[in-house]
Short mmCIF file of N, CA and C in Angstrom, two decimals:
data_model
loop_
_atom_site.label_atom_id
_atom_site.label_comp_id
_atom_site.label_asym_id
_atom_site.label_seq_id
_atom_site.Cartn_x
_atom_site.Cartn_y
_atom_site.Cartn_z
N MET A 407 -48.26 7.68 -61.23
CA MET A 407 -47.70 7.31 -59.96
C MET A 407 -47.76 8.59 -59.07
N PRO A 408 -47.98 8.38 -57.82
CA PRO A 408 -48.15 9.54 -56.99
C PRO A 408 -46.66 10.25 -56.72
N LEU A 409 -46.70 11.72 -56.54
CA LEU A 409 -45.45 12.29 -56.24
C LEU A 409 -45.65 13.01 -55.00
N ASP A 410 -44.70 12.89 -54.03
CA ASP A 410 -44.73 13.55 -52.81
C ASP A 410 -45.89 13.12 -51.93
N GLY A 411 -46.39 11.91 -52.14
CA GLY A 411 -47.52 11.32 -51.34
C GLY A 411 -48.83 11.92 -51.80
N GLU A 412 -48.94 12.38 -53.04
CA GLU A 412 -50.27 12.89 -53.64
C GLU A 412 -50.46 12.35 -55.05
N PRO A 413 -51.80 11.89 -55.21
CA PRO A 413 -52.83 12.18 -54.35
C PRO A 413 -53.10 10.94 -53.47
N ALA A 414 -53.35 11.40 -52.13
CA ALA A 414 -53.40 10.48 -50.98
C ALA A 414 -54.18 9.25 -51.16
N ASP A 415 -55.24 9.37 -51.82
CA ASP A 415 -55.99 8.06 -52.09
C ASP A 415 -55.43 7.14 -52.96
N VAL A 416 -54.60 7.53 -53.96
CA VAL A 416 -53.78 6.65 -54.69
C VAL A 416 -52.69 6.10 -54.04
N VAL A 417 -51.97 6.80 -53.10
CA VAL A 417 -50.98 6.41 -52.34
C VAL A 417 -51.52 5.26 -51.42
N SER A 418 -52.66 5.57 -50.89
CA SER A 418 -53.19 4.44 -49.91
C SER A 418 -53.39 3.16 -50.67
N ARG A 419 -54.03 3.17 -51.90
CA ARG A 419 -54.41 2.02 -52.79
C ARG A 419 -52.96 1.34 -52.95
N ILE A 420 -52.02 2.04 -53.30
CA ILE A 420 -50.76 1.33 -53.64
C ILE A 420 -50.05 0.78 -52.42
N GLU A 421 -50.12 1.32 -51.30
CA GLU A 421 -49.70 0.63 -50.08
C GLU A 421 -50.45 -0.42 -49.71
N ALA A 422 -51.78 -0.44 -49.91
CA ALA A 422 -52.58 -1.67 -49.56
C ALA A 422 -52.25 -2.77 -50.58
N TYR A 423 -52.09 -2.43 -51.78
CA TYR A 423 -51.82 -3.41 -52.72
C TYR A 423 -50.33 -4.04 -52.55
N ASP A 424 -49.45 -3.22 -52.24
CA ASP A 424 -48.15 -3.65 -51.76
C ASP A 424 -48.27 -4.77 -50.65
N ALA A 425 -48.97 -4.25 -49.59
CA ALA A 425 -49.05 -5.18 -48.44
C ALA A 425 -49.70 -6.57 -48.88
N TRP A 426 -50.71 -6.44 -49.70
CA TRP A 426 -51.46 -7.75 -50.17
C TRP A 426 -50.32 -8.56 -51.01
N LEU A 427 -49.60 -8.09 -51.84
CA LEU A 427 -48.75 -8.68 -52.58
C LEU A 427 -47.69 -9.57 -51.70
N ALA A 428 -47.28 -8.82 -50.69
CA ALA A 428 -46.45 -9.33 -49.61
C ALA A 428 -46.92 -10.42 -48.82
N THR A 429 -48.11 -10.56 -48.69
CA THR A 429 -48.72 -11.44 -47.51
C THR A 429 -49.70 -12.45 -48.26
N SER A 430 -50.07 -12.41 -49.49
CA SER A 430 -51.04 -13.30 -50.16
C SER A 430 -50.48 -14.52 -50.60
N GLU A 431 -50.09 -15.38 -49.62
CA GLU A 431 -49.43 -16.78 -49.87
C GLU A 431 -50.50 -17.57 -50.73
N GLU A 432 -51.68 -17.47 -50.46
CA GLU A 432 -52.67 -18.28 -51.04
C GLU A 432 -52.91 -18.05 -52.54
N VAL A 433 -52.52 -16.92 -53.01
CA VAL A 433 -52.71 -16.55 -54.50
C VAL A 433 -51.37 -16.72 -55.16
N PRO A 434 -51.41 -17.66 -56.18
CA PRO A 434 -50.04 -17.88 -56.93
C PRO A 434 -49.97 -16.71 -57.96
N LYS A 435 -48.62 -16.30 -58.15
CA LYS A 435 -48.56 -15.26 -58.95
C LYS A 435 -47.37 -15.47 -60.02
N LEU A 436 -47.43 -15.03 -61.15
CA LEU A 436 -46.39 -15.33 -62.14
C LEU A 436 -45.72 -14.14 -62.69
N LEU A 437 -44.35 -14.10 -62.77
CA LEU A 437 -43.55 -12.91 -63.49
C LEU A 437 -42.91 -13.50 -64.64
N LEU A 438 -43.16 -13.18 -65.78
CA LEU A 438 -42.35 -13.38 -67.03
C LEU A 438 -41.32 -12.44 -67.05
N THR A 439 -40.15 -12.88 -67.34
CA THR A 439 -38.88 -12.15 -67.75
C THR A 439 -38.42 -12.37 -69.01
N PHE A 440 -37.62 -11.42 -69.48
CA PHE A 440 -36.97 -11.53 -70.80
C PHE A 440 -35.56 -11.11 -70.78
N ASP A 441 -34.85 -11.47 -71.77
CA ASP A 441 -33.40 -11.01 -71.80
C ASP A 441 -33.48 -9.44 -71.95
N ALA A 442 -32.43 -8.81 -71.66
CA ALA A 442 -32.36 -7.33 -71.62
C ALA A 442 -32.76 -6.64 -72.91
N SER A 443 -33.48 -5.60 -72.74
CA SER A 443 -33.92 -4.73 -73.83
C SER A 443 -33.93 -3.35 -73.29
N PRO A 444 -33.55 -2.35 -74.06
CA PRO A 444 -33.60 -1.00 -73.49
C PRO A 444 -34.94 -0.60 -73.08
N THR A 445 -35.99 -1.37 -73.77
CA THR A 445 -37.42 -0.79 -73.39
C THR A 445 -38.05 -1.60 -72.47
N LEU A 446 -37.56 -2.84 -71.96
CA LEU A 446 -38.17 -3.50 -70.93
C LEU A 446 -37.89 -2.83 -69.49
N MET A 447 -38.99 -2.87 -68.74
CA MET A 447 -38.87 -2.16 -67.54
C MET A 447 -38.43 -3.02 -66.29
N ILE A 448 -38.49 -4.44 -66.55
CA ILE A 448 -38.00 -5.31 -65.37
C ILE A 448 -36.80 -6.02 -65.75
N GLY A 449 -35.74 -5.62 -65.14
CA GLY A 449 -34.38 -6.25 -65.39
C GLY A 449 -34.16 -7.08 -64.17
N ALA A 450 -32.84 -7.43 -64.07
CA ALA A 450 -32.45 -8.36 -63.02
C ALA A 450 -32.64 -7.87 -61.70
N GLU A 451 -32.34 -6.49 -61.52
CA GLU A 451 -32.61 -5.97 -60.06
C GLU A 451 -34.08 -6.07 -59.71
N MET A 452 -34.90 -5.53 -60.51
CA MET A 452 -36.46 -5.57 -60.29
C MET A 452 -36.84 -6.92 -60.03
N THR A 453 -36.37 -7.89 -60.81
CA THR A 453 -36.81 -9.32 -60.77
C THR A 453 -36.39 -9.67 -59.37
N THR A 454 -35.20 -9.53 -58.87
CA THR A 454 -34.84 -9.89 -57.59
C THR A 454 -35.73 -9.20 -56.56
N TRP A 455 -36.05 -7.84 -56.63
CA TRP A 455 -36.98 -7.21 -55.62
C TRP A 455 -38.24 -7.85 -55.58
N CYS A 456 -38.83 -8.31 -56.73
CA CYS A 456 -40.04 -8.95 -56.90
C CYS A 456 -40.09 -10.32 -56.08
N ALA A 457 -39.05 -11.07 -56.34
CA ALA A 457 -38.85 -12.43 -55.66
C ALA A 457 -38.80 -12.23 -54.18
N THR A 458 -38.31 -11.29 -53.75
CA THR A 458 -37.89 -10.97 -52.19
C THR A 458 -39.24 -10.36 -51.66
N ASN A 459 -39.99 -9.73 -52.54
CA ASN A 459 -41.20 -8.97 -51.72
C ASN A 459 -42.68 -9.28 -52.25
N ILE A 460 -42.62 -10.22 -53.08
CA ILE A 460 -44.06 -10.74 -53.47
C ILE A 460 -44.23 -12.16 -52.95
N ALA A 461 -45.21 -12.45 -52.35
CA ALA A 461 -45.46 -13.75 -51.87
C ALA A 461 -45.99 -14.78 -53.02
N ASN A 462 -45.38 -15.89 -52.85
CA ASN A 462 -45.84 -17.07 -53.80
C ASN A 462 -45.78 -16.69 -55.25
N LEU A 463 -44.68 -16.03 -55.53
CA LEU A 463 -44.32 -15.58 -56.96
C LEU A 463 -43.36 -16.66 -57.66
N GLU A 464 -43.84 -16.90 -58.76
CA GLU A 464 -42.94 -17.88 -59.65
C GLU A 464 -42.40 -16.83 -60.80
N ILE A 465 -41.17 -17.13 -61.11
CA ILE A 465 -40.53 -16.30 -62.19
C ILE A 465 -40.04 -17.27 -63.30
N GLU A 466 -40.51 -16.90 -64.46
CA GLU A 466 -40.35 -17.75 -65.60
C GLU A 466 -39.58 -16.89 -66.70
N HIS A 467 -38.53 -17.27 -67.01
CA HIS A 467 -37.59 -16.55 -68.00
C HIS A 467 -37.95 -17.00 -69.47
N CYS A 468 -38.31 -16.08 -70.23
CA CYS A 468 -38.89 -16.46 -71.51
C CYS A 468 -37.87 -16.15 -72.67
N GLY A 469 -36.67 -15.74 -72.43
CA GLY A 469 -35.88 -15.73 -73.55
C GLY A 469 -35.73 -13.94 -74.01
N ALA A 470 -35.25 -13.93 -75.22
CA ALA A 470 -34.91 -12.68 -75.83
C ALA A 470 -36.25 -12.07 -76.28
N ALA A 471 -36.52 -10.66 -76.08
CA ALA A 471 -37.64 -10.09 -76.56
C ALA A 471 -37.34 -8.51 -76.69
N GLY A 472 -37.98 -7.93 -77.61
CA GLY A 472 -37.86 -6.57 -77.74
C GLY A 472 -38.85 -5.75 -77.02
N HIS A 473 -39.28 -4.55 -77.56
CA HIS A 473 -40.34 -3.74 -77.08
C HIS A 473 -41.68 -4.43 -76.74
N LEU A 474 -42.00 -5.22 -77.71
CA LEU A 474 -43.24 -6.02 -77.48
C LEU A 474 -43.13 -7.33 -77.38
N ALA A 475 -42.80 -7.91 -76.16
CA ALA A 475 -42.50 -9.34 -75.86
C ALA A 475 -43.52 -10.34 -76.51
N PRO A 476 -44.78 -9.88 -76.41
CA PRO A 476 -45.77 -11.01 -76.90
C PRO A 476 -45.58 -11.22 -78.45
N GLU A 477 -45.16 -10.20 -79.15
CA GLU A 477 -45.01 -10.33 -80.47
C GLU A 477 -43.65 -11.19 -80.88
N ASP A 478 -42.59 -11.13 -80.01
CA ASP A 478 -41.31 -11.71 -80.19
C ASP A 478 -41.38 -13.18 -79.53
N GLN A 479 -42.15 -13.44 -78.48
CA GLN A 479 -42.17 -14.84 -77.89
C GLN A 479 -43.58 -15.22 -77.66
N PRO A 480 -44.48 -15.22 -78.51
CA PRO A 480 -45.83 -15.61 -78.26
C PRO A 480 -45.92 -17.02 -77.78
N MET A 481 -45.28 -18.06 -78.27
CA MET A 481 -45.50 -19.52 -78.00
C MET A 481 -44.71 -19.71 -76.58
N VAL A 482 -43.71 -19.10 -76.35
CA VAL A 482 -42.90 -19.27 -75.11
C VAL A 482 -43.80 -18.74 -74.01
N ILE A 483 -44.34 -17.45 -74.19
CA ILE A 483 -45.34 -16.94 -73.19
C ILE A 483 -46.65 -17.79 -72.92
N ALA A 484 -47.11 -18.17 -74.05
CA ALA A 484 -48.33 -19.10 -73.94
C ALA A 484 -48.00 -20.30 -73.17
N ALA A 485 -46.90 -21.00 -73.49
CA ALA A 485 -46.64 -22.10 -72.75
C ALA A 485 -46.28 -21.93 -71.34
N ALA A 486 -45.56 -20.84 -70.97
CA ALA A 486 -45.30 -20.51 -69.58
C ALA A 486 -46.45 -20.36 -68.84
N ILE A 487 -47.41 -19.58 -69.37
CA ILE A 487 -48.72 -19.29 -68.78
C ILE A 487 -49.50 -20.58 -68.50
N ALA A 488 -49.61 -21.27 -69.64
CA ALA A 488 -50.43 -22.57 -69.51
C ALA A 488 -49.84 -23.56 -68.42
N MET A 489 -48.51 -23.74 -68.46
CA MET A 489 -47.96 -24.54 -67.51
C MET A 489 -48.12 -24.12 -66.02
N TRP A 490 -48.09 -22.84 -65.71
CA TRP A 490 -48.23 -22.17 -64.55
C TRP A 490 -49.61 -22.34 -64.10
N ALA A 491 -50.63 -22.24 -64.96
CA ALA A 491 -52.00 -22.37 -64.58
C ALA A 491 -52.38 -23.84 -64.37
N ASP A 492 -51.65 -24.63 -65.18
CA ASP A 492 -51.76 -26.09 -64.78
C ASP A 492 -51.32 -26.65 -63.55
N ARG A 493 -50.08 -26.10 -63.14
CA ARG A 493 -49.43 -26.52 -61.94
C ARG A 493 -50.33 -26.00 -60.66
N HIS A 494 -51.11 -25.02 -60.90
CA HIS A 494 -51.94 -24.44 -59.77
C HIS A 494 -53.50 -24.82 -59.94
N GLN A 495 -53.75 -25.65 -60.95
CA GLN A 495 -55.04 -26.00 -61.40
C GLN A 495 -56.08 -24.98 -61.50
N LEU A 496 -55.59 -23.97 -62.30
CA LEU A 496 -56.38 -22.85 -62.60
C LEU A 496 -57.20 -22.81 -63.79
N ARG A 497 -56.88 -23.92 -64.52
CA ARG A 497 -57.79 -23.94 -65.86
C ARG A 497 -58.98 -25.01 -65.59
N ARG A 498 -60.07 -24.61 -66.28
CA ARG A 498 -61.37 -25.53 -66.06
C ARG A 498 -60.97 -26.91 -66.74
N SER A 499 -61.36 -27.88 -66.12
CA SER A 499 -61.24 -29.23 -66.59
C SER A 499 -62.10 -29.23 -67.89
N GLY A 500 -61.47 -29.75 -68.94
CA GLY A 500 -62.13 -29.98 -70.22
C GLY A 500 -62.19 -28.63 -71.10
N ALA A 501 -61.37 -27.62 -70.66
CA ALA A 501 -61.35 -26.37 -71.41
C ALA A 501 -60.67 -26.59 -72.80
N SER A 502 -61.18 -26.07 -73.76
CA SER A 502 -60.70 -26.26 -75.11
C SER A 502 -59.46 -25.57 -75.29
N GLY A 503 -58.72 -25.86 -76.22
CA GLY A 503 -57.49 -25.14 -76.43
C GLY A 503 -56.13 -26.14 -76.42
N ILE A 504 -55.04 -25.64 -76.83
CA ILE A 504 -53.86 -26.33 -76.72
C ILE A 504 -53.27 -26.67 -75.43
N SER A 505 -52.72 -27.75 -75.25
CA SER A 505 -52.31 -28.26 -73.84
C SER A 505 -50.97 -27.54 -73.68
N ALA A 506 -50.55 -27.34 -72.26
CA ALA A 506 -49.26 -26.74 -72.00
C ALA A 506 -48.12 -27.63 -72.66
N ALA A 507 -48.33 -28.90 -72.68
CA ALA A 507 -47.13 -29.85 -73.08
C ALA A 507 -47.11 -29.63 -74.58
N ASP A 508 -48.28 -29.45 -75.23
CA ASP A 508 -48.14 -29.26 -76.87
C ASP A 508 -47.47 -27.84 -77.05
N LEU A 509 -47.79 -26.74 -76.33
CA LEU A 509 -47.10 -25.55 -76.36
C LEU A 509 -45.85 -25.59 -76.10
N ALA A 510 -45.16 -26.30 -75.12
CA ALA A 510 -43.91 -26.37 -74.82
C ALA A 510 -43.08 -27.01 -75.88
N ALA A 511 -43.77 -27.97 -76.57
CA ALA A 511 -43.03 -28.65 -77.57
C ALA A 511 -42.76 -27.85 -78.81
N LEU A 512 -43.45 -26.86 -79.17
CA LEU A 512 -43.34 -25.94 -80.18
C LEU A 512 -42.12 -25.24 -80.32
#
């Protein structure tokens, strides 16, 4: 992360990305959240900030997780992503793999 505006090229990229996140309504975005853990970086305050500042953001709570959420909640995470992708028609028709409904049932 830049400190005191340096390096300037990195600051410029971050500002451009911030602006894009705030205005890109046409691009769906997904934020997965987990119950509080001392090692997770996105708590309630940051989640609220994201909801306020990121366009077309869906927030899905995935339950309890420790330092490595994918190890603690792999099926919940997979189901949340699959259902989000299906809602936005982001998966190819006929793509192999388990369905969102099957994942959610696990």
